[in-house]
């Protein structure tokens, strides 16, 4: 006689980037084990790979995990975590610089335990920018957000140094246009796209860089309290790793 099967509930979420709705289930113990093993490696590429696999298993529909912007991936994982384990995340944060000398007993080793409700964490975009950027009065580019697949591939080769960031920006070009024609990036080699970026002035490239600086991100404000004198300060947590410190 087979053992009974526990029925898992289903929930619904909306992607921050598009608003499209997807059904999902909590992740299971076997999937949580994979995630914990990846986190123990402290390797970003391994962690991204584990997150992608879990989301692919738990989210129904035509979702293409590798093509998701990184902030979508992080948002989905937090929703999964909230419905699978708890909507409350507890983090221990070390003493911030602004409270370094708040009292005589303060030390750099002091921590503050803070509980965060996942449902209060927001995807924040400070400046809404158009994906179509005019570089001159006749030439422009259309950009897209970096996908999870792009970031996974690039983080697998080392830190995000200047050259890696440049490659990432190059891969995010959708189209280039002038007064005569539209040039789809998929029709051109990586070398040709890199050459186009390298031909820009610092001011023109700065317009492109501004788009990436304004990419939406997970963000949540918390209050750090000194255990000795109770003085407080506000701190802003950004990015998924900040919520599991």
Coordinates of N, CA and C in Angstrom, one line a residue, residues 45-241:
X45 N 27.0 32.1 -8.3 CA 26.5 31.4 -9.4 C 25.7 30.1 -9.0
X46 N 26.2 29.4 -8.0 CA 25.5 28.2 -7.5 C 24.1 28.6 -6.9
X47 N 24.1 29.7 -6.2 CA 22.9 30.1 -5.5 C 21.8 30.5 -6.6
X48 N 22.3 31.3 -7.6 CA 21.3 31.7 -8.7 C 20.8 30.4 -9.4
X49 N 21.7 29.5 -9.6 CA 21.2 28.2 -10.3 C 20.2 27.5 -9.5
X50 N 20.4 27.4 -8.2 CA 19.4 26.7 -7.3 C 18.1 27.5 -7.3
X51 N 18.1 28.8 -7.2 CA 16.9 29.6 -7.2 C 16.1 29.4 -8.5
X52 N 16.9 29.3 -9.6 CA 16.2 29.1 -10.9 C 15.5 27.8 -11.0
X53 N 16.2 26.7 -10.5 CA 15.6 25.4 -10.5 C 14.4 25.3 -9.7
X54 N 14.4 25.9 -8.5 CA 13.3 25.9 -7.6 C 12.1 26.6 -8.2
X55 N 12.4 27.8 -8.7 CA 11.3 28.6 -9.3 C 10.7 27.8 -10.5
X56 N 11.5 27.2 -11.3 CA 11.1 26.4 -12.5 C 10.2 25.3 -12.0
X57 N 10.5 24.7 -10.9 CA 9.7 23.6 -10.4 C 8.4 24.0 -9.8
X58 N 8.4 25.2 -9.1 CA 7.2 25.6 -8.3 C 6.2 26.5 -9.0
X59 N 6.7 27.2 -10.1 CA 5.8 28.2 -10.7 C 5.2 27.5 -12.0
X60 N 3.9 27.6 -12.1 CA 3.2 27.0 -13.3 C 3.1 28.0 -14.4
X61 N 2.8 27.4 -15.6 CA 2.7 28.3 -16.8 C 3.9 28.4 -17.6
X62 N 3.9 29.4 -18.5 CA 4.9 29.5 -19.5 C 6.1 30.4 -19.1
X63 N 6.3 30.5 -17.8 CA 7.4 31.3 -17.3 C 8.8 30.8 -17.8
X64 N 9.6 31.7 -18.2 CA 10.9 31.4 -18.7 C 12.0 32.0 -17.7
X65 N 12.4 31.2 -16.8 CA 13.2 31.6 -15.7 C 14.4 32.3 -16.1
X66 N 15.2 31.8 -17.1 CA 16.4 32.4 -17.5 C 16.3 33.8 -18.1
X67 N 15.1 34.1 -18.6 CA 14.8 35.4 -19.2 C 14.3 36.4 -18.3
X68 N 14.0 36.0 -17.0 CA 13.5 36.9 -16.0 C 14.6 37.9 -15.6
X69 N 14.2 39.2 -15.5 CA 15.1 40.1 -14.8 C 15.5 39.7 -13.4
X70 N 16.6 40.0 -12.9 CA 17.0 39.5 -11.6 C 16.1 39.9 -10.5
X71 N 15.5 41.1 -10.6 CA 14.6 41.5 -9.5 C 13.3 40.7 -9.5
X72 N 12.8 40.2 -10.7 CA 11.7 39.3 -10.7 C 12.0 38.0 -10.0
X73 N 13.2 37.5 -10.3 CA 13.7 36.2 -9.7 C 13.7 36.4 -8.2
X74 N 14.2 37.5 -7.7 CA 14.3 37.7 -6.2 C 12.9 37.8 -5.6
X75 N 12.1 38.5 -6.3 CA 10.7 38.7 -5.8 C 10.0 37.4 -5.7
X76 N 10.1 36.6 -6.7 CA 9.4 35.3 -6.8 C 9.9 34.4 -5.6
X77 N 11.2 34.4 -5.4 CA 11.8 33.6 -4.4 C 11.3 34.0 -3.0
X78 N 11.2 35.3 -2.7 CA 10.7 35.7 -1.5 C 9.2 35.3 -1.2
X79 N 8.4 35.3 -2.3 CA 7.1 34.8 -2.2 C 7.0 33.3 -1.9
X80 N 7.9 32.6 -2.6 CA 8.0 31.1 -2.3 C 8.4 30.9 -0.9
X81 N 9.4 31.6 -0.4 CA 9.9 31.4 0.9 C 8.8 31.7 1.9
X82 N 8.1 32.8 1.7 CA 7.0 33.2 2.6 C 5.9 32.1 2.8
X83 N 5.6 31.5 1.7 CA 4.5 30.5 1.7 C 5.0 29.1 2.0
X84 N 6.4 28.9 1.9 CA 6.9 27.6 2.2 C 7.4 27.4 3.6
X85 N 8.0 28.5 4.2 CA 8.6 28.4 5.5 C 7.8 29.4 6.5
X86 N 8.0 30.7 6.2 CA 7.3 31.7 7.0 C 7.5 33.0 6.3
X87 N 6.5 33.9 6.5 CA 6.6 35.2 5.9 C 7.5 36.2 6.7
X88 N 8.0 35.7 7.9 CA 8.9 36.4 8.7 C 10.3 35.9 8.5
X89 N 11.2 36.9 8.2 CA 12.7 36.6 8.0 C 13.4 37.3 9.2
X90 N 14.3 36.6 9.9 CA 15.0 37.1 11.0 C 16.5 37.3 10.5
X91 N 17.0 38.5 10.6 CA 18.4 38.7 10.3 C 19.2 39.3 11.4
X92 N 20.4 39.0 11.5 CA 21.3 39.6 12.5 C 22.3 40.6 11.8
X93 N 22.1 41.8 12.1 CA 22.9 42.8 11.4 C 24.0 43.5 12.3
X94 N 25.2 43.6 11.8 CA 26.3 44.2 12.6 C 26.1 45.7 12.7
X95 N 26.8 46.2 13.7 CA 26.6 47.7 14.0 C 26.9 48.5 12.8
X96 N 26.0 49.4 12.4 CA 26.3 50.3 11.3 C 27.3 51.4 11.6
X97 N 27.9 52.0 10.6 CA 28.9 53.0 10.8 C 28.3 54.2 11.6
X98 N 27.1 54.6 11.3 CA 26.5 55.8 11.9 C 26.3 55.7 13.4
X99 N 26.3 54.4 13.9 CA 26.2 54.2 15.4 C 27.5 53.6 16.0
X100 N 28.6 53.8 15.3 CA 29.9 53.2 15.7 C 30.3 53.7 17.1
X101 N 30.0 54.9 17.4 CA 30.4 55.4 18.8 C 29.3 56.0 19.5
X102 N 28.1 55.3 19.5 CA 26.9 55.8 20.1 C 27.0 55.8 21.7
X103 N 27.8 54.9 22.2 CA 28.0 54.8 23.7 C 29.3 54.1 24.0
X104 N 29.7 54.1 25.3 CA 31.0 53.6 25.7 C 31.1 52.1 25.5
X105 N 29.9 51.4 25.6 CA 29.9 49.9 25.5 C 29.8 49.4 24.1
X106 N 29.6 50.3 23.1 CA 29.5 49.9 21.7 C 30.7 49.3 21.2
X107 N 30.6 48.1 20.5 CA 31.7 47.5 19.8 C 31.3 47.1 18.4
X108 N 32.3 46.9 17.6 CA 32.0 46.5 16.2 C 31.4 45.1 16.1
X109 N 31.5 44.3 17.1 CA 31.0 42.9 17.1 C 29.5 42.9 17.5
X110 N 28.9 44.0 17.9 CA 27.5 44.1 18.3 C 26.6 43.8 17.1
X111 N 25.5 43.1 17.4 CA 24.5 42.8 16.3 C 23.2 43.2 16.8
X112 N 22.3 43.3 15.9 CA 20.9 43.6 16.2 C 20.0 42.6 15.5
X113 N 19.2 41.8 16.2 CA 18.3 40.9 15.5 C 17.0 41.6 15.1
X114 N 16.7 41.5 13.8 CA 15.6 42.2 13.2 C 14.7 41.2 12.5
X115 N 13.4 41.3 12.7 CA 12.4 40.5 12.1 C 11.8 41.3 10.9
X116 N 11.7 40.7 9.7 CA 11.2 41.4 8.6 C 10.0 40.6 8.0
X117 N 8.9 41.3 7.7 CA 7.8 40.7 7.1 C 8.0 40.7 5.6
X118 N 8.1 39.5 5.0 CA 8.3 39.4 3.5 C 7.3 40.3 2.7
X119 N 6.1 40.3 3.2 CA 5.0 40.9 2.5 C 5.2 42.5 2.5
X120 N 6.1 43.0 3.3 CA 6.4 44.4 3.4 C 7.6 44.8 2.5
X121 N 8.3 43.8 2.0 CA 9.5 44.1 1.2 C 8.9 44.5 -0.2
X122 N 9.4 45.6 -0.7 CA 8.9 46.2 -2.0 C 10.0 46.1 -3.1
X123 N 9.5 46.1 -4.3 CA 10.4 46.3 -5.5 C 10.3 47.8 -5.8
X124 N 11.5 48.4 -5.6 CA 11.5 49.9 -5.7 C 12.3 50.3 -7.0
X125 N 11.8 51.3 -7.7 CA 12.5 51.9 -8.8 C 12.4 53.4 -8.6
X126 N 13.6 54.0 -8.2 CA 13.6 55.4 -7.8 C 13.3 56.3 -9.0
X127 N 13.9 56.0 -10.2 CA 13.6 56.9 -11.4 C 13.1 56.0 -12.5
X128 N 12.0 56.3 -13.0 CA 11.4 55.5 -14.1 C 12.0 56.0 -15.4
X129 N 12.8 55.2 -16.1 CA 13.5 55.6 -17.3 C 12.9 54.8 -18.5
X130 N 12.9 55.5 -19.7 CA 12.5 54.8 -20.9 C 13.6 53.9 -21.4
X131 N 13.2 52.7 -21.9 CA 14.2 51.8 -22.5 C 14.8 52.3 -23.8
X132 N 14.1 53.2 -24.4 CA 14.6 53.8 -25.7 C 15.4 55.1 -25.3
X133 N 16.7 55.1 -25.7 CA 17.5 56.2 -25.3 C 18.1 56.9 -26.5
X134 N 17.9 58.2 -26.6 CA 18.5 58.9 -27.8 C 19.9 59.4 -27.5
X135 N 20.8 58.9 -28.3 CA 22.2 59.2 -28.0 C 22.7 60.5 -28.8
X136 N 22.1 60.7 -30.0 CA 22.3 61.9 -30.8 C 20.9 62.2 -31.3
X137 N 20.9 63.3 -32.1 CA 19.6 63.6 -32.7 C 19.1 62.6 -33.8
X138 N 20.0 61.7 -34.1 CA 19.6 60.7 -35.2 C 19.9 59.2 -34.8
X139 N 20.6 59.0 -33.7 CA 21.0 57.6 -33.3 C 20.5 57.3 -31.9
X140 N 19.9 56.2 -31.7 CA 19.4 55.8 -30.4 C 19.5 54.3 -30.2
X141 N 19.3 53.8 -29.0 CA 19.4 52.4 -28.6 C 18.1 52.1 -27.8
X142 N 17.7 50.8 -27.9 CA 16.7 50.3 -27.0 C 17.3 49.2 -26.2
X143 N 17.1 49.3 -24.9 CA 17.7 48.4 -23.9 C 16.7 47.5 -23.2
X144 N 17.2 46.4 -22.6 CA 16.3 45.6 -21.8 C 17.0 45.3 -20.5
X145 N 16.3 44.9 -19.5 CA 16.9 44.6 -18.2 C 17.8 43.4 -18.3
X146 N 18.9 43.3 -17.6 CA 19.7 42.1 -17.6 C 18.9 40.9 -17.1
X147 N 18.9 39.8 -17.8 CA 18.2 38.6 -17.5 C 19.0 37.8 -16.4
X148 N 18.3 36.9 -15.7 CA 18.9 36.0 -14.8 C 20.0 35.1 -15.4
X149 N 19.6 34.7 -16.6 CA 20.6 33.8 -17.4 C 21.9 34.5 -17.7
X150 N 21.8 35.8 -18.1 CA 23.0 36.6 -18.4 C 23.8 36.7 -17.1
X151 N 23.2 37.1 -16.0 CA 24.0 37.3 -14.8 C 24.6 36.0 -14.3
X152 N 23.8 34.9 -14.4 CA 24.4 33.6 -14.0 C 25.6 33.2 -14.8
X153 N 25.6 33.5 -16.1 CA 26.7 33.1 -17.0 C 27.9 34.0 -16.6
X154 N 27.7 35.3 -16.4 CA 28.8 36.2 -16.2 C 29.4 36.0 -14.7
X155 N 28.5 35.8 -13.7 CA 29.1 35.6 -12.4 C 29.8 34.3 -12.3
X156 N 29.6 33.4 -13.2 CA 30.3 32.1 -13.2 C 31.8 32.3 -13.6
X157 N 32.1 33.4 -14.1 CA 33.5 33.6 -14.6 C 34.3 34.5 -13.7
X158 N 33.7 34.9 -12.5 CA 34.4 35.8 -11.6 C 33.6 36.9 -11.1
X159 N 34.2 37.9 -10.5 CA 33.6 39.1 -10.0 C 33.1 40.0 -11.1
X160 N 32.1 40.8 -10.8 CA 31.5 41.7 -11.8 C 32.5 43.0 -11.9
X161 N 33.6 42.8 -12.5 CA 34.5 43.9 -12.7 C 34.1 44.8 -13.9
X162 N 34.9 45.8 -14.2 CA 34.5 46.7 -15.3 C 34.2 46.0 -16.6
X163 N 35.1 45.1 -17.0 CA 34.9 44.4 -18.2 C 33.6 43.6 -18.3
X164 N 33.3 42.9 -17.1 CA 32.1 42.1 -17.1 C 30.9 42.9 -17.1
X165 N 30.9 44.1 -16.4 CA 29.7 45.0 -16.5 C 29.5 45.5 -17.9
X166 N 30.6 45.8 -18.6 CA 30.5 46.3 -20.0 C 29.9 45.2 -20.9
X167 N 30.3 43.9 -20.7 CA 29.7 42.8 -21.5 C 28.2 42.7 -21.2
X168 N 27.9 42.9 -19.9 CA 26.5 42.7 -19.5 C 25.6 43.8 -20.2
X169 N 26.1 45.0 -20.2 CA 25.4 46.1 -20.9 C 25.3 45.8 -22.4
X170 N 26.3 45.3 -23.0 CA 26.3 45.0 -24.4 C 25.3 44.0 -24.7
X171 N 25.1 43.0 -23.9 CA 24.1 41.9 -24.1 C 22.7 42.4 -23.9
X172 N 22.5 43.6 -23.3 CA 21.2 44.1 -23.0 C 20.7 45.0 -24.1
X173 N 21.4 45.2 -25.2 CA 21.0 46.0 -26.3 C 20.0 45.2 -27.1
X174 N 18.8 45.8 -27.3 CA 17.8 45.1 -28.1 C 17.9 45.6 -29.6
X175 N 17.9 46.9 -29.7 CA 18.0 47.5 -31.0 C 18.9 48.8 -31.0
X176 N 19.4 49.1 -32.2 CA 20.0 50.4 -32.5 C 19.4 51.0 -33.7
X177 N 19.1 52.2 -33.7 CA 18.5 52.8 -34.9 C 19.1 54.2 -35.2
X178 N 19.0 54.5 -36.5 CA 19.4 55.8 -37.0 C 18.2 56.3 -37.8
X179 N 18.4 57.4 -38.6 CA 17.3 58.0 -39.3 C 16.9 57.2 -40.5
X180 N 17.7 56.2 -40.9 CA 17.3 55.3 -42.0 C 16.8 53.9 -41.7
X181 N 17.3 53.4 -40.6 CA 17.0 52.0 -40.4 C 17.1 51.6 -38.9
X182 N 16.4 50.4 -38.6 CA 16.5 49.9 -37.2 C 17.3 48.6 -37.3
X183 N 18.3 48.5 -36.4 CA 19.3 47.3 -36.4 C 19.0 46.5 -35.2
X184 N 18.5 45.3 -35.4 CA 18.2 44.3 -34.3 C 19.5 43.7 -33.8
X185 N 19.7 43.8 -32.5 CA 21.0 43.3 -31.9 C 21.3 41.8 -32.2
X186 N 20.2 41.0 -32.3 CA 20.4 39.6 -32.6 C 21.1 39.3 -33.9
X187 N 21.0 40.3 -34.8 CA 21.6 40.1 -36.1 C 23.1 40.4 -36.2
X188 N 23.7 40.9 -35.0 CA 25.0 41.3 -35.0 C 25.8 40.5 -34.0
X189 N 27.1 40.4 -34.2 CA 28.0 39.7 -33.3 C 28.3 40.5 -32.1
X190 N 28.7 39.8 -31.0 CA 29.1 40.4 -29.8 C 30.2 41.5 -30.0
X191 N 31.1 41.1 -30.9 CA 32.2 42.0 -31.2 C 31.7 43.3 -31.8
X192 N 30.7 43.2 -32.7 CA 30.2 44.4 -33.3 C 29.4 45.3 -32.3
X193 N 28.7 44.7 -31.4 CA 28.0 45.4 -30.4 C 29.0 46.1 -29.4
X194 N 30.0 45.4 -29.1 CA 31.0 46.0 -28.2 C 31.7 47.2 -28.9
X195 N 32.0 47.0 -30.2 CA 32.6 48.1 -30.9 C 31.7 49.3 -31.0
X196 N 30.4 49.1 -31.1 CA 29.4 50.2 -31.1 C 29.5 51.0 -29.7
X197 N 29.5 50.2 -28.6 CA 29.6 50.9 -27.3 C 30.9 51.6 -27.1
X198 N 32.0 51.0 -27.6 CA 33.3 51.6 -27.4 C 33.4 52.9 -28.2
X199 N 32.6 53.1 -29.3 CA 32.7 54.3 -30.1 C 31.9 55.5 -29.5
X200 N 31.2 55.2 -28.4 CA 30.4 56.3 -27.8 C 31.3 57.2 -27.0
X201 N 30.8 58.5 -26.8 CA 31.5 59.4 -25.9 C 31.1 59.0 -24.5
X202 N 31.8 59.6 -23.5 CA 31.5 59.3 -22.1 C 30.1 59.8 -21.8
X203 N 29.7 60.9 -22.3 CA 28.4 61.4 -22.1 C 27.3 60.5 -22.6
X204 N 27.5 60.0 -23.8 CA 26.5 59.1 -24.5 C 26.4 57.8 -23.7
X205 N 27.6 57.2 -23.3 CA 27.6 56.0 -22.6 C 27.0 56.2 -21.2
X206 N 27.1 57.4 -20.7 CA 26.5 57.7 -19.4 C 25.0 57.6 -19.4
X207 N 24.4 58.0 -20.5 CA 22.9 57.9 -20.7 C 22.5 56.4 -20.6
X208 N 23.3 55.5 -21.2 CA 23.0 54.1 -21.1 C 23.2 53.6 -19.7
X209 N 24.3 54.0 -19.1 CA 24.6 53.5 -17.7 C 23.5 53.9 -16.7
X210 N 22.9 55.1 -17.0 CA 21.9 55.6 -16.1 C 20.7 54.7 -16.1
X211 N 20.4 54.1 -17.2 CA 19.3 53.1 -17.3 C 19.5 51.9 -16.4
X212 N 20.7 51.4 -16.3 CA 21.0 50.3 -15.5 C 21.1 50.6 -14.0
X213 N 21.5 51.9 -13.7 CA 21.5 52.3 -12.3 C 20.1 52.4 -11.8
X214 N 19.1 52.6 -12.6 CA 17.8 52.7 -12.2 C 16.9 51.4 -12.2
X215 N 17.6 50.3 -12.4 CA 16.9 49.0 -12.5 C 16.2 48.8 -11.1
X216 N 14.9 48.4 -11.1 CA 14.2 48.1 -9.9 C 15.0 47.1 -9.0
X217 N 14.8 47.2 -7.7 CA 15.5 46.3 -6.8 C 14.7 46.1 -5.5
X218 N 14.9 45.0 -4.9 CA 14.3 44.7 -3.6 C 14.8 45.7 -2.6
X219 N 13.9 46.3 -1.8 CA 14.4 47.3 -0.9 C 13.5 47.4 0.4
X220 N 14.1 47.5 1.5 CA 13.2 47.6 2.7 C 14.0 48.4 3.8
X221 N 13.3 49.3 4.5 CA 14.0 50.1 5.5 C 13.7 49.4 6.9
X222 N 14.8 49.3 7.6 CA 14.7 48.7 9.0 C 15.3 49.7 10.0
X223 N 15.1 49.4 11.3 CA 15.7 50.2 12.3 C 16.6 49.4 13.2
X224 N 17.9 49.8 13.2 CA 18.9 49.1 14.0 C 19.0 49.8 15.4
X225 N 18.9 49.0 16.5 CA 18.9 49.5 17.8 C 20.1 49.0 18.6
X226 N 20.8 49.9 19.2 CA 22.0 49.5 20.1 C 21.5 48.8 21.3
X227 N 22.0 47.7 21.6 CA 21.6 46.9 22.8 C 22.0 47.5 24.1
X228 N 23.0 48.4 24.0 CA 23.5 49.0 25.3 C 22.8 50.3 25.7
X229 N 22.6 51.2 24.7 CA 22.0 52.5 25.0 C 20.7 52.8 24.3
X230 N 20.2 51.9 23.5 CA 18.9 51.9 22.8 C 18.9 53.0 21.7
X231 N 20.0 53.6 21.4 CA 20.0 54.6 20.3 C 19.7 53.8 19.0
X232 N 19.0 54.5 18.1 CA 18.6 53.8 16.8 C 19.0 54.6 15.6
X233 N 19.0 53.9 14.5 CA 19.3 54.5 13.2 C 18.6 53.7 12.1
X234 N 18.2 54.4 11.1 CA 17.6 53.7 9.9 C 18.6 53.1 9.0
X235 N 18.3 51.9 8.5 CA 19.2 51.3 7.5 C 18.3 50.8 6.3
X236 N 18.8 50.8 5.1 CA 18.1 50.4 3.9 C 18.8 49.1 3.5
X237 N 18.0 48.0 3.4 CA 18.5 46.7 2.9 C 18.1 46.6 1.4
X238 N 19.0 46.2 0.6 CA 18.8 46.1 -0.8 C 19.3 44.8 -1.4
X239 N 18.6 44.1 -2.2 CA 19.0 42.9 -2.9 C 18.7 41.7 -2.0
X240 N 18.5 40.6 -2.6 CA 18.1 39.3 -1.9 C 19.0 38.9 -0.8
X241 N 20.3 39.0 -1.0 CA 21.3 38.5 0.0 C 21.2 39.3 1.3

